[in-house]
Short mmCIF file of C-alpha atoms in Angstrom, two decimals:
data_model
loop_
_atom_site.label_atom_id
_atom_site.label_comp_id
_atom_site.label_asym_id
_atom_site.label_seq_id
_atom_site.Cartn_x
_atom_site.Cartn_y
_atom_site.Cartn_z
CA MET A 1 -52.67 53.92 14.15
CA ARG A 2 -56.40 54.94 13.16
CA ILE A 3 -58.26 51.95 13.76
CA GLY A 4 -61.66 51.33 13.65
CA LEU A 5 -63.81 48.85 15.59
CA LEU A 6 -66.60 46.82 13.96
CA GLY A 7 -68.23 44.30 16.67
CA GLY A 8 -71.09 41.90 15.83
CA SER A 9 -72.05 38.47 15.71
CA PHE A 10 -71.18 38.01 11.79
CA ASN A 11 -73.26 35.33 11.29
CA PRO A 12 -72.26 34.83 8.95
CA ALA A 13 -70.00 37.57 7.29
CA HIS A 14 -70.80 38.85 3.95
CA ARG A 15 -69.88 41.12 1.56
CA GLY A 16 -72.26 43.91 2.92
CA HIS A 17 -69.81 43.75 6.10
CA ARG A 18 -66.85 44.22 4.08
CA ARG A 19 -68.14 47.26 1.68
CA ILE A 20 -69.10 49.38 4.47
CA THR A 21 -65.82 49.14 6.13
CA LEU A 22 -63.80 49.59 3.08
CA ASP A 23 -65.93 52.64 2.79
CA ALA A 24 -65.84 53.85 6.24
CA MET A 25 -61.70 53.12 6.43
CA ARG A 26 -62.08 56.10 3.41
CA ALA A 27 -64.21 58.63 4.55
CA LEU A 28 -62.61 58.26 8.23
CA ASP A 29 -58.81 57.73 6.94
CA LEU A 30 -58.32 54.65 8.71
CA ASP A 31 -55.55 52.79 8.51
CA GLU A 32 -57.27 49.11 9.50
CA VAL A 33 -60.47 48.34 11.18
CA TRP A 34 -60.95 44.90 13.61
CA TRP A 35 -63.72 43.26 12.99
CA LEU A 36 -64.92 41.80 16.77
CA VAL A 37 -66.51 39.06 16.50
CA SER A 38 -68.93 38.54 19.62
CA PRO A 39 -68.61 34.88 21.20
CA GLY A 40 -72.80 35.96 22.41
CA ASN A 41 -74.06 39.09 21.93
CA PRO A 42 -76.86 39.61 25.11
CA LEU A 43 -79.14 41.45 22.79
CA LYS A 44 -79.30 38.07 21.07
CA ASP A 45 -79.63 35.59 23.73
CA GLY A 46 -81.50 32.78 23.07
CA ALA A 47 -81.41 32.96 19.32
CA GLY A 48 -82.09 29.95 17.51
CA ASP A 49 -80.35 30.91 14.31
CA MET A 50 -76.86 31.95 16.08
CA ALA A 51 -73.60 29.49 14.00
CA PRO A 52 -70.85 28.56 16.36
CA PHE A 53 -68.29 30.99 17.38
CA ALA A 54 -65.49 29.38 15.33
CA ALA A 55 -67.25 28.88 12.19
CA ARG A 56 -68.73 33.01 12.55
CA LEU A 57 -64.90 33.93 13.25
CA GLU A 58 -64.33 31.86 10.43
CA SER A 59 -66.30 33.65 8.28
CA ALA A 60 -64.97 36.78 9.16
CA ARG A 61 -61.38 35.45 8.51
CA ILE A 62 -62.73 34.62 5.00
CA MET A 63 -64.33 37.72 4.10
CA ALA A 64 -61.59 40.02 5.58
CA ARG A 65 -58.85 38.42 3.27
CA ARG A 66 -56.60 40.77 1.33
CA ALA A 67 -58.14 43.82 2.76
CA PRO A 68 -56.70 45.91 5.77
CA ILE A 69 -59.18 44.28 7.88
CA ARG A 70 -58.68 42.11 11.22
CA ALA A 71 -61.23 39.58 11.97
CA SER A 72 -60.66 39.35 15.34
CA ALA A 73 -61.26 36.65 18.51
CA ILE A 74 -60.43 39.59 21.24
CA GLU A 75 -63.53 39.23 23.45
CA ARG A 76 -63.71 35.63 23.63
CA ASP A 77 -59.74 35.84 25.02
CA LEU A 78 -60.86 38.89 27.24
CA HIS A 79 -63.96 36.96 28.14
CA THR A 80 -65.80 40.30 27.74
CA ARG A 81 -69.48 40.02 26.97
CA TYR A 82 -70.41 43.95 26.99
CA THR A 83 -69.34 46.66 24.60
CA ILE A 84 -68.27 48.87 27.12
CA ASP A 85 -65.62 46.48 28.81
CA THR A 86 -63.96 45.62 25.23
CA VAL A 87 -63.67 49.26 24.36
CA ARG A 88 -61.96 50.04 27.83
CA THR A 89 -59.87 46.73 27.60
CA ILE A 90 -58.89 47.72 24.17
CA LEU A 91 -58.14 51.58 24.87
CA ARG A 92 -56.17 50.54 27.45
CA ARG A 93 -54.21 47.64 26.32
CA TYR A 94 -53.25 49.65 22.91
CA PRO A 95 -52.37 53.45 24.67
CA ARG A 96 -50.41 54.19 21.07
CA HIS A 97 -53.25 53.57 18.85
CA ARG A 98 -56.19 55.70 17.86
CA PHE A 99 -59.85 53.83 17.84
CA ILE A 100 -63.18 54.94 16.54
CA TRP A 101 -66.56 52.72 16.90
CA LEU A 102 -68.28 51.85 13.90
CA MET A 103 -71.91 50.47 14.36
CA GLY A 104 -74.73 50.39 11.12
CA GLU A 105 -77.75 52.50 11.99
CA ASP A 106 -79.59 49.48 12.99
CA ASN A 107 -77.55 49.31 16.17
CA LEU A 108 -78.39 52.95 16.80
CA GLN A 109 -81.72 52.07 16.86
CA GLN A 110 -81.31 49.90 19.95
CA PHE A 111 -78.19 51.89 21.63
CA HIS A 112 -79.75 52.67 24.46
CA ARG A 113 -80.39 49.29 25.36
CA TRP A 114 -76.71 48.78 25.07
CA ARG A 115 -74.77 48.52 28.79
CA ALA A 116 -73.56 51.68 30.27
CA TRP A 117 -74.06 52.94 26.39
CA ARG A 118 -73.46 57.07 27.52
CA ALA A 119 -69.89 55.41 29.06
CA ILE A 120 -68.83 54.58 25.98
CA ALA A 121 -69.83 57.47 23.96
CA ARG A 122 -67.46 59.09 26.36
CA ALA A 123 -64.67 56.75 25.72
CA ILE A 124 -64.70 56.67 22.18
CA PRO A 125 -66.10 58.54 19.06
CA ILE A 126 -68.74 56.43 17.33
CA ALA A 127 -69.44 56.64 13.20
CA VAL A 128 -72.72 55.44 12.56
CA VAL A 129 -73.17 53.84 8.96
CA ASP A 130 -76.76 54.46 7.26
CA ARG A 131 -78.56 51.53 6.49
CA PRO A 132 -81.50 52.16 4.40
CA GLY A 133 -84.97 51.32 6.11
CA TYR A 134 -83.46 51.91 9.75
CA ASN A 135 -83.81 55.93 8.92
CA VAL A 136 -86.80 56.79 10.56
CA ALA A 137 -86.92 54.65 13.57
CA ALA A 138 -82.96 55.17 14.63
CA HIS A 139 -83.75 59.11 14.59
CA ALA A 140 -86.57 58.60 16.71
CA THR A 141 -84.66 56.52 19.08
CA PRO A 142 -84.06 57.71 22.70
CA ALA A 143 -80.01 57.31 22.24
CA LEU A 144 -80.10 59.79 19.65
CA GLY A 145 -81.99 62.27 21.25
CA TRP A 146 -79.35 62.76 24.04
CA PHE A 147 -76.80 62.03 21.09
CA ARG A 148 -77.46 64.20 18.09
CA ARG A 149 -76.07 67.58 19.93
CA PHE A 150 -72.77 65.40 19.96
CA GLN A 151 -73.03 65.03 15.89
CA LYS A 152 -70.56 66.31 13.54
CA ARG A 153 -70.70 67.10 10.01
CA PRO A 154 -69.39 64.35 7.52
CA GLY A 155 -67.01 66.81 6.42
CA GLN A 156 -65.24 66.35 10.01
CA ALA A 157 -65.13 62.57 9.46
CA LYS A 158 -60.89 62.83 8.99
CA ASN A 159 -60.53 65.17 11.44
CA TRP A 160 -61.97 62.57 14.36
CA THR A 161 -59.35 61.84 16.47
CA MET A 162 -59.12 65.51 17.29
CA TRP A 163 -63.01 65.76 18.46
CA SER A 164 -63.90 66.00 22.05
CA LEU A 165 -65.87 63.45 23.71
CA PRO A 166 -69.10 62.45 23.27
CA ALA A 167 -68.94 62.74 19.32
CA PHE A 168 -70.37 61.07 16.80
CA VAL A 169 -71.07 61.52 12.59
CA LEU A 170 -73.13 59.65 10.18
CA LEU A 171 -71.50 58.55 6.95
CA ARG A 172 -74.05 57.20 3.85
CA PHE A 173 -72.93 55.34 1.39
CA ARG A 174 -74.02 53.13 -1.66
CA PRO A 175 -76.19 50.58 0.48
CA ASP A 176 -75.64 47.14 -0.22
CA PRO A 177 -79.03 45.07 0.40
CA THR A 178 -76.92 41.77 1.70
CA SER A 179 -78.14 41.14 4.87
CA ALA A 180 -76.81 38.31 7.76
CA THR A 181 -80.69 37.30 7.96
CA GLY A 182 -81.01 37.00 4.37
CA LEU A 183 -78.27 34.58 3.45
CA ARG A 184 -79.58 32.21 6.87
CA ALA A 185 -82.81 32.27 5.00
CA ARG A 186 -81.32 30.85 2.30
CA ASP A 187 -79.14 28.95 3.74
CA PRO A 188 -79.83 27.60 7.43
CA ASP A 189 -76.73 25.42 7.94
CA TRP A 190 -74.56 27.65 6.04
CA PHE A 191 -71.45 26.84 9.23
CA ARG A 192 -72.33 23.03 8.11
CA HIS A 193 -70.23 23.68 4.70
CA MET A 194 -68.08 26.02 4.58
CA GLY A 195 -65.63 23.66 2.64
CA ARG A 196 -63.14 22.78 5.29
CA THR A 197 -62.73 22.35 8.99
CA VAL A 198 -63.07 25.57 11.01
CA PRO A 199 -60.61 25.44 13.58
CA GLN A 200 -60.65 27.46 17.08
CA ARG A 201 -57.26 30.05 16.35
CA ARG A 202 -56.98 32.87 18.56
CA SER A 203 -56.22 35.76 17.02
#
């Protein structure tokens, strides 16, 4: 199977996550995408508006319904805190699958702050999804200065399983203005009234 991995806080998951996921699936010819709901993003330590993990996972499962998207608690179950550890473990556990890492352009802006970011790029191909408002900052980032020579053309996106690593492609889709920050600003207690008890299920 050809699987995309999209990590994030999903605080909460929203239609923008779903839309870019489905767009990326078509562009990359993926069978499914796993949403890796983070138990705790190291770059967001101390964030005062982070909802409980169970609520964020449930919001992801609700948003992923009726789509080839799997909202996963694998990072919680593996006790991995950093992307490099998650990626290495997934690649080892599922040797028959092919994986590509999906990230928004806002994450490319801070990719150089991720632990062992060059090792991530050498372990797995990466697809960066354009996000309006982040283009200038993302293209000035130290990571892209190193990464640019490995960039693939969008027309090559479906051939990602044949790329030599490191490799990444920048995908541009019609933007969706929805943001988790905006949703939290309008409803800071969103996780308290999701309509039902949020169970701690395993995935």
